Amino acid sequence: MESLDTNGASPSHASHPFTAPHLAGIRVRLRPILPKDYGFLQTVELMSDLHFRFRLRGATPSPEQWSQTLWHSVLAQFLVVTQAQDRIIGLVMAYRPNFQDGHAHVGAARFGTDTRSPLMMLGFGLFVQYVFTCWNFRKLYLETPEFNYEQFASGSGRYFEVEARLREHFFFDGRYWDQLTLAIYRDRWTHYAQRLLAAEAPDHTRRVRVTVPPLRSQQRRIVTDDRQ
Amino acid sequence: MTDSDSARLSRELTDEIARLAQIPTEDIHADAHLIADLCLDSLALVELVVYLVEKYDAESLLSLDDREWTAVTVESLFTECTRGQSVAQSWTERVAGGTLPLPPQ
């Protein structure tokens, strides 16, 4: 049995104190969805490119069905809001968690898809960090039609891997498009996203150490190794 | 900042943009637009911002709310980040001086 120090903490965890994940960075923050946001969210989803690029893909559900769609299988979901202007720029979500096998799906929708911007990507980075911090997932899947993939394709092989391709899966505008399944691995994320998240951390020294906790099984191994 | 300092910084910026755009450094030209010409995606823009903040500590990059990235060129970005650092030579002057590649004719 492990010995406890006077504060009741396991010695092996003493160097890993409790640290809540950052919901706010220098440029963007994550905030929960409130009932008052529903009208805005429904409008922006139904009256922009998102109507075709995101989950509805052209359908117009009733307000009741739409709100159910918003929360269907959702584990966690936030709005991405800019710090400077308090402007909602997108939505990030984790859904279909599989706790037995250690994975979940994540998604993101950027409002105003006519311009390319790093802000939404920073918000998504904060969110992935949040999910890996709160739950013991090995990897996160992101499903995307190929026409959305070009917005973040440069991260392939570093931030994520392309793990599956369903050929001609989606119909839109007279042709079929592939669906890609990307996988964000916890260890790869820890390695590559640290610099990105440190630059967004609300500490102007930008020397904040951002880490993802290891899987519980790895922690147990570490404890075992300590005893040897 | 001396001429050699600014030349070194502009070369480093060119190298970083080339890395992010996954193209040879010699294909990066001062008047190239980050998105239309170099095809930087949103993730590459994030990495570029991180690099610029680390390298130049540019105040203007602390908020990106109103930035219109489609208009940004390699030269305009360099000028913005080195503003207030007494860049002795403009990017165009350095191109004329042969320290940077010329844009395609």
Coordinates of C-alpha atoms in Angstrom, one line a residue:
Chain A
M1 CA 0.0 0.0 0.0
E2 CA 1.2 3.5 -0.8
S3 CA 2.2 5.7 2.1
L4 CA 0.5 9.1 2.4
D5 CA 2.1 12.3 3.4
T6 CA 0.7 14.5 6.1
N7 CA -1.6 16.2 3.6
G8 CA -3.0 12.9 2.5
A9 CA -1.4 13.0 -0.9
S10 CA 0.3 10.1 -2.5
P11 CA 4.0 10.8 -2.8
S12 CA 4.0 9.7 -6.5
H13 CA 1.4 12.4 -7.3
A14 CA 3.1 15.1 -5.3
S15 CA 4.7 16.6 -8.4
H16 CA 1.4 16.6 -10.2
P17 CA -0.9 19.0 -8.3
F18 CA -4.5 19.7 -9.2
T19 CA -4.6 22.2 -12.0
A20 CA -7.9 23.1 -13.7
P21 CA -7.8 23.3 -17.4
H22 CA -7.6 26.8 -19.0
L23 CA -11.0 27.9 -20.3
A24 CA -9.7 31.3 -21.2
G25 CA -6.6 32.3 -23.2
I26 CA -5.2 35.7 -24.3
R27 CA -7.3 35.9 -27.4
V28 CA -10.2 33.5 -27.0
R29 CA -12.1 31.8 -24.2
L30 CA -14.6 29.0 -23.9
R31 CA -17.9 29.6 -22.3
P32 CA -20.9 27.3 -21.8
I33 CA -24.0 27.6 -24.0
L34 CA -26.9 29.4 -22.3
P35 CA -30.5 29.2 -23.3
K36 CA -30.3 32.8 -24.5
D37 CA -27.8 31.7 -27.1
Y38 CA -30.2 29.3 -28.9
G39 CA -31.7 31.9 -31.2
F40 CA -28.3 33.1 -32.3
L41 CA -26.9 29.6 -32.8
Q42 CA -29.9 28.4 -34.7
T43 CA -29.8 31.5 -37.0
V44 CA -26.0 31.2 -37.6
E45 CA -26.3 27.5 -38.3
L46 CA -29.2 27.8 -40.7
M47 CA -28.2 31.1 -42.5
S48 CA -24.5 30.6 -43.4
D49 CA -22.1 28.1 -45.0
L50 CA -22.4 26.1 -41.9
H51 CA -25.9 25.0 -43.0
F52 CA -24.2 22.9 -45.6
R53 CA -20.8 22.2 -44.2
F54 CA -21.9 21.2 -40.7
R55 CA -24.2 18.6 -39.3
L56 CA -27.6 19.7 -40.8
R57 CA -26.2 19.7 -44.4
G58 CA -29.2 21.6 -45.7
A59 CA -32.0 20.3 -43.6
T60 CA -34.1 22.7 -41.5
P61 CA -35.4 21.0 -38.4
S62 CA -38.0 22.5 -36.1
P63 CA -36.7 24.6 -33.2
E64 CA -37.4 21.7 -30.9
Q65 CA -35.6 19.2 -33.1
W66 CA -32.7 21.6 -33.6
S67 CA -32.2 22.0 -29.8
Q68 CA -32.1 18.2 -29.5
T69 CA -29.6 18.0 -32.3
L70 CA -27.4 20.5 -30.5
W71 CA -27.1 18.3 -27.5
H72 CA -27.4 14.8 -29.0
S73 CA -24.7 12.5 -27.5
V74 CA -22.8 15.5 -26.3
L75 CA -20.3 15.1 -23.4
A76 CA -19.1 18.7 -23.3
Q77 CA -19.8 21.7 -25.5
F78 CA -18.7 25.4 -25.4
L79 CA -18.9 28.5 -27.4
V80 CA -15.6 30.0 -28.6
V81 CA -15.6 33.7 -27.8
T82 CA -13.0 36.4 -28.6
Q83 CA -11.5 38.1 -25.6
A84 CA -11.1 41.5 -27.3
Q85 CA -14.6 42.0 -28.6
D86 CA -16.6 39.4 -26.8
R87 CA -17.6 38.0 -30.2
I88 CA -18.9 34.4 -30.6
I89 CA -16.9 32.9 -33.4
G90 CA -17.7 29.2 -33.1
L91 CA -18.7 26.1 -31.3
V92 CA -16.7 23.1 -30.1
M93 CA -18.0 19.9 -28.8
A94 CA -17.1 16.4 -27.6
Y95 CA -19.6 13.7 -28.2
R96 CA -20.2 9.9 -28.4
P97 CA -17.7 9.2 -25.6
N98 CA -16.6 5.6 -25.3
F99 CA -15.3 5.2 -21.8
Q100 CA -14.7 1.5 -22.1
D101 CA -12.3 1.8 -25.1
G102 CA -11.0 5.3 -24.2
H103 CA -12.0 7.5 -27.1
A104 CA -14.6 10.1 -28.1
H105 CA -15.5 12.3 -31.0
V106 CA -14.8 16.0 -31.1
G107 CA -16.1 18.6 -33.5
A108 CA -15.9 22.3 -34.3
A109 CA -17.9 24.8 -36.3
R110 CA -16.6 28.2 -37.1
F111 CA -19.1 31.0 -37.7
G112 CA -18.3 33.2 -40.6
T113 CA -16.6 30.6 -42.8
D114 CA -15.7 33.2 -45.5
T115 CA -12.4 34.1 -43.9
R116 CA -9.5 32.0 -42.6
S117 CA -8.6 32.8 -39.0
P118 CA -6.4 31.2 -36.4
L119 CA -8.8 32.3 -33.6
M120 CA -11.1 29.3 -33.9
M121 CA -8.1 27.0 -34.0
L122 CA -6.9 28.4 -30.8
G123 CA -10.3 27.8 -29.2
F124 CA -10.3 24.3 -30.5
G125 CA -6.9 23.8 -29.0
L126 CA -8.1 24.9 -25.6
F127 CA -11.0 22.5 -25.9
V128 CA -9.0 19.5 -26.8
Q129 CA -6.7 20.2 -23.9
Y130 CA -9.9 20.5 -21.7
V131 CA -11.2 17.1 -22.8
F132 CA -7.9 15.3 -22.3
T133 CA -7.6 16.9 -18.9
C134 CA -11.1 16.0 -17.7
W135 CA -11.4 12.5 -19.2
N136 CA -9.1 9.5 -19.6
F137 CA -9.4 9.2 -23.4
R138 CA -6.5 7.8 -25.4
K139 CA -7.6 9.6 -28.6
L140 CA -10.2 11.8 -30.0
Y141 CA -11.8 11.3 -33.4
L142 CA -12.8 14.1 -35.7
E143 CA -14.9 13.3 -38.7
T144 CA -14.9 15.8 -41.5
P145 CA -16.0 15.9 -45.1
E146 CA -13.1 16.4 -47.4
F147 CA -14.3 19.9 -48.4
N148 CA -13.6 21.1 -44.8
Y149 CA -10.3 19.3 -44.5
E150 CA -8.2 22.0 -46.3
Q151 CA -8.8 24.4 -43.4
F152 CA -6.4 22.4 -41.1
A153 CA -4.7 19.9 -43.4
S154 CA -1.3 21.1 -42.5
G155 CA -1.6 19.4 -39.0
S156 CA -1.6 15.9 -40.5
G157 CA 1.1 13.7 -39.1
R158 CA 1.7 16.1 -36.2
Y159 CA -1.5 17.2 -34.4
F160 CA -3.5 14.4 -35.9
E161 CA -3.5 11.3 -38.1
V162 CA -5.8 10.6 -40.9
E163 CA -7.1 7.2 -39.8
A164 CA -9.9 6.4 -42.2
R165 CA -11.5 7.6 -45.4
L166 CA -15.0 6.7 -46.4
R167 CA -15.0 7.1 -50.1
E168 CA -17.8 9.1 -51.7
H169 CA -19.7 9.2 -48.4
F170 CA -21.4 12.6 -48.7
F171 CA -23.5 14.0 -51.5
F172 CA -23.4 17.7 -52.1
D173 CA -23.8 19.9 -55.2
G174 CA -23.9 17.2 -57.9
R175 CA -21.0 15.0 -56.6
Y176 CA -20.0 12.7 -53.8
W177 CA -17.3 13.7 -51.3
D178 CA -15.1 11.5 -49.1
Q179 CA -15.4 11.6 -45.3
L180 CA -12.2 11.6 -43.4
T181 CA -11.8 10.4 -39.8
L182 CA -8.9 12.1 -38.1
A183 CA -7.5 10.9 -34.7
I184 CA -5.9 13.2 -32.1
Y185 CA -3.7 11.1 -29.9
R186 CA -3.1 12.2 -26.3
D187 CA 0.7 11.7 -26.4
R188 CA 1.1 13.5 -29.8
W189 CA -1.2 16.3 -28.6
T190 CA 0.9 16.8 -25.5
H191 CA 4.0 17.0 -27.6
Y192 CA 2.8 19.3 -30.4
A193 CA 0.2 21.5 -28.8
Q194 CA 2.3 22.5 -25.8
R195 CA 3.9 25.5 -27.6
L196 CA 0.6 26.5 -29.1
L197 CA -1.2 26.5 -25.8
A198 CA 1.6 28.1 -23.9
A199 CA 1.4 31.1 -26.3
E200 CA -2.3 31.4 -25.6
A201 CA -2.0 30.9 -21.9
P202 CA -3.1 34.0 -19.9
D203 CA 0.3 34.5 -18.4
H204 CA 2.1 37.2 -20.2
T205 CA 5.5 35.6 -19.5
R206 CA 4.2 32.7 -21.7
R207 CA 6.2 30.3 -19.7
V208 CA 3.3 28.3 -18.5
R209 CA 3.9 24.6 -18.6
V210 CA 0.9 22.9 -20.2
T211 CA 0.7 19.2 -20.0
V212 CA -1.9 16.5 -20.4
P213 CA -2.1 14.1 -17.5
P214 CA -1.0 10.6 -18.4
L215 CA -3.5 7.8 -18.6
R216 CA -4.4 6.2 -15.3
S217 CA -2.9 2.9 -16.4
Q218 CA 0.4 4.8 -17.1
Q219 CA 0.2 6.4 -13.6
R220 CA -0.2 3.0 -12.1
R221 CA 2.9 1.8 -14.0
I222 CA 4.9 4.7 -12.7
V223 CA 3.9 3.9 -9.2
T224 CA 5.0 0.3 -9.7
D225 CA 8.3 1.4 -11.2
D226 CA 8.9 3.6 -8.2
R227 CA 8.7 0.6 -5.8
Q228 CA 11.3 -1.3 -7.8
Chain B
M1 CA 18.3 47.1 -35.1
T2 CA 21.1 46.9 -37.6
D3 CA 20.8 45.9 -41.3
S4 CA 22.3 42.5 -40.6
D5 CA 19.8 42.0 -37.7
S6 CA 16.8 42.8 -39.9
A7 CA 18.2 40.7 -42.7
R8 CA 18.6 37.8 -40.4
L9 CA 15.1 38.2 -39.0
S10 CA 13.5 38.5 -42.4
R11 CA 15.4 35.4 -43.5
E12 CA 14.2 33.5 -40.4
L13 CA 10.7 34.6 -41.0
T14 CA 10.9 33.5 -44.6
D15 CA 12.2 30.1 -43.5
E16 CA 9.4 29.7 -41.0
I17 CA 6.7 30.6 -43.6
A18 CA 8.3 28.2 -46.1
R19 CA 8.2 25.5 -43.4
L20 CA 4.6 26.1 -42.7
A21 CA 3.6 26.4 -46.4
Q22 CA 5.7 23.3 -47.1
I23 CA 7.4 24.9 -50.0
P24 CA 11.1 25.7 -50.7
T25 CA 12.3 29.0 -49.1
E26 CA 13.3 30.4 -52.5
D27 CA 9.6 30.2 -53.5
I28 CA 8.7 32.7 -50.8
H29 CA 8.5 36.3 -52.2
A30 CA 8.0 39.5 -50.3
D31 CA 4.7 40.3 -52.0
A32 CA 3.2 36.8 -51.6
H33 CA -0.1 36.7 -49.8
L34 CA -0.2 34.2 -47.0
I35 CA -3.5 32.7 -47.9
A36 CA -4.0 33.2 -51.6
D37 CA -0.4 32.5 -52.7
L38 CA 1.1 30.4 -50.0
C39 CA -2.1 28.6 -49.1
L40 CA -1.5 28.7 -45.3
D41 CA -4.5 27.1 -43.6
S42 CA -6.0 28.1 -40.2
L43 CA -3.6 25.8 -38.3
A44 CA -0.6 27.1 -40.1
L45 CA -1.7 30.6 -39.3
V46 CA -1.9 29.7 -35.6
E47 CA 1.6 28.3 -35.7
L48 CA 2.8 31.5 -37.5
V49 CA 1.2 33.7 -34.8
V50 CA 2.9 31.6 -32.1
Y51 CA 6.2 32.0 -33.9
L52 CA 5.8 35.8 -34.3
V53 CA 4.8 36.3 -30.7
E54 CA 7.8 34.3 -29.5
K55 CA 10.2 36.0 -31.8
Y56 CA 8.9 39.6 -31.9
D57 CA 6.6 39.8 -29.0
A58 CA 4.4 41.8 -31.4
E59 CA 1.7 43.7 -29.5
S60 CA -0.6 43.7 -32.5
L61 CA -0.8 39.9 -32.4
L62 CA -2.2 39.8 -28.9
S63 CA -5.6 40.4 -30.3
L64 CA -6.5 39.0 -33.7
D65 CA -10.1 40.0 -33.8
D66 CA -10.1 42.5 -36.6
R67 CA -7.3 41.0 -38.6
E68 CA -8.1 40.4 -42.3
W69 CA -5.6 37.7 -43.2
T70 CA -6.4 37.6 -46.9
A71 CA -4.6 41.0 -47.3
V72 CA -1.5 40.0 -45.4
T73 CA 1.7 39.6 -47.4
V74 CA 5.1 38.3 -46.2
E75 CA 6.5 41.9 -46.3
S76 CA 3.5 43.5 -44.6
L77 CA 3.8 40.9 -41.8
F78 CA 7.5 41.5 -41.3
T79 CA 7.0 45.3 -41.3
E80 CA 4.2 45.0 -38.7
C81 CA 6.2 42.8 -36.4
T82 CA 9.4 44.8 -36.5
R83 CA 7.5 48.1 -36.2
G84 CA 9.2 50.2 -33.5
Q85 CA 12.4 48.1 -33.8
S86 CA 14.1 50.6 -36.2
V87 CA 14.3 48.4 -39.2
A88 CA 17.0 50.2 -41.2
Q89 CA 16.1 48.6 -44.5
S90 CA 12.7 47.8 -45.9
W91 CA 12.0 44.4 -47.2
T92 CA 11.9 45.8 -50.7
E93 CA 15.3 47.4 -50.2
R94 CA 16.8 44.2 -49.1
V95 CA 15.3 42.4 -52.1
A96 CA 17.0 45.0 -54.2
G97 CA 20.2 44.4 -52.3
G98 CA 20.0 40.8 -53.1
T99 CA 19.4 39.5 -49.6
L100 CA 16.0 38.1 -50.4
P101 CA 14.5 36.4 -53.5
L102 CA 12.8 38.6 -56.0
P103 CA 9.1 38.1 -56.8
P104 CA 8.3 36.3 -60.0
Q105 CA 8.0 38.6 -63.0

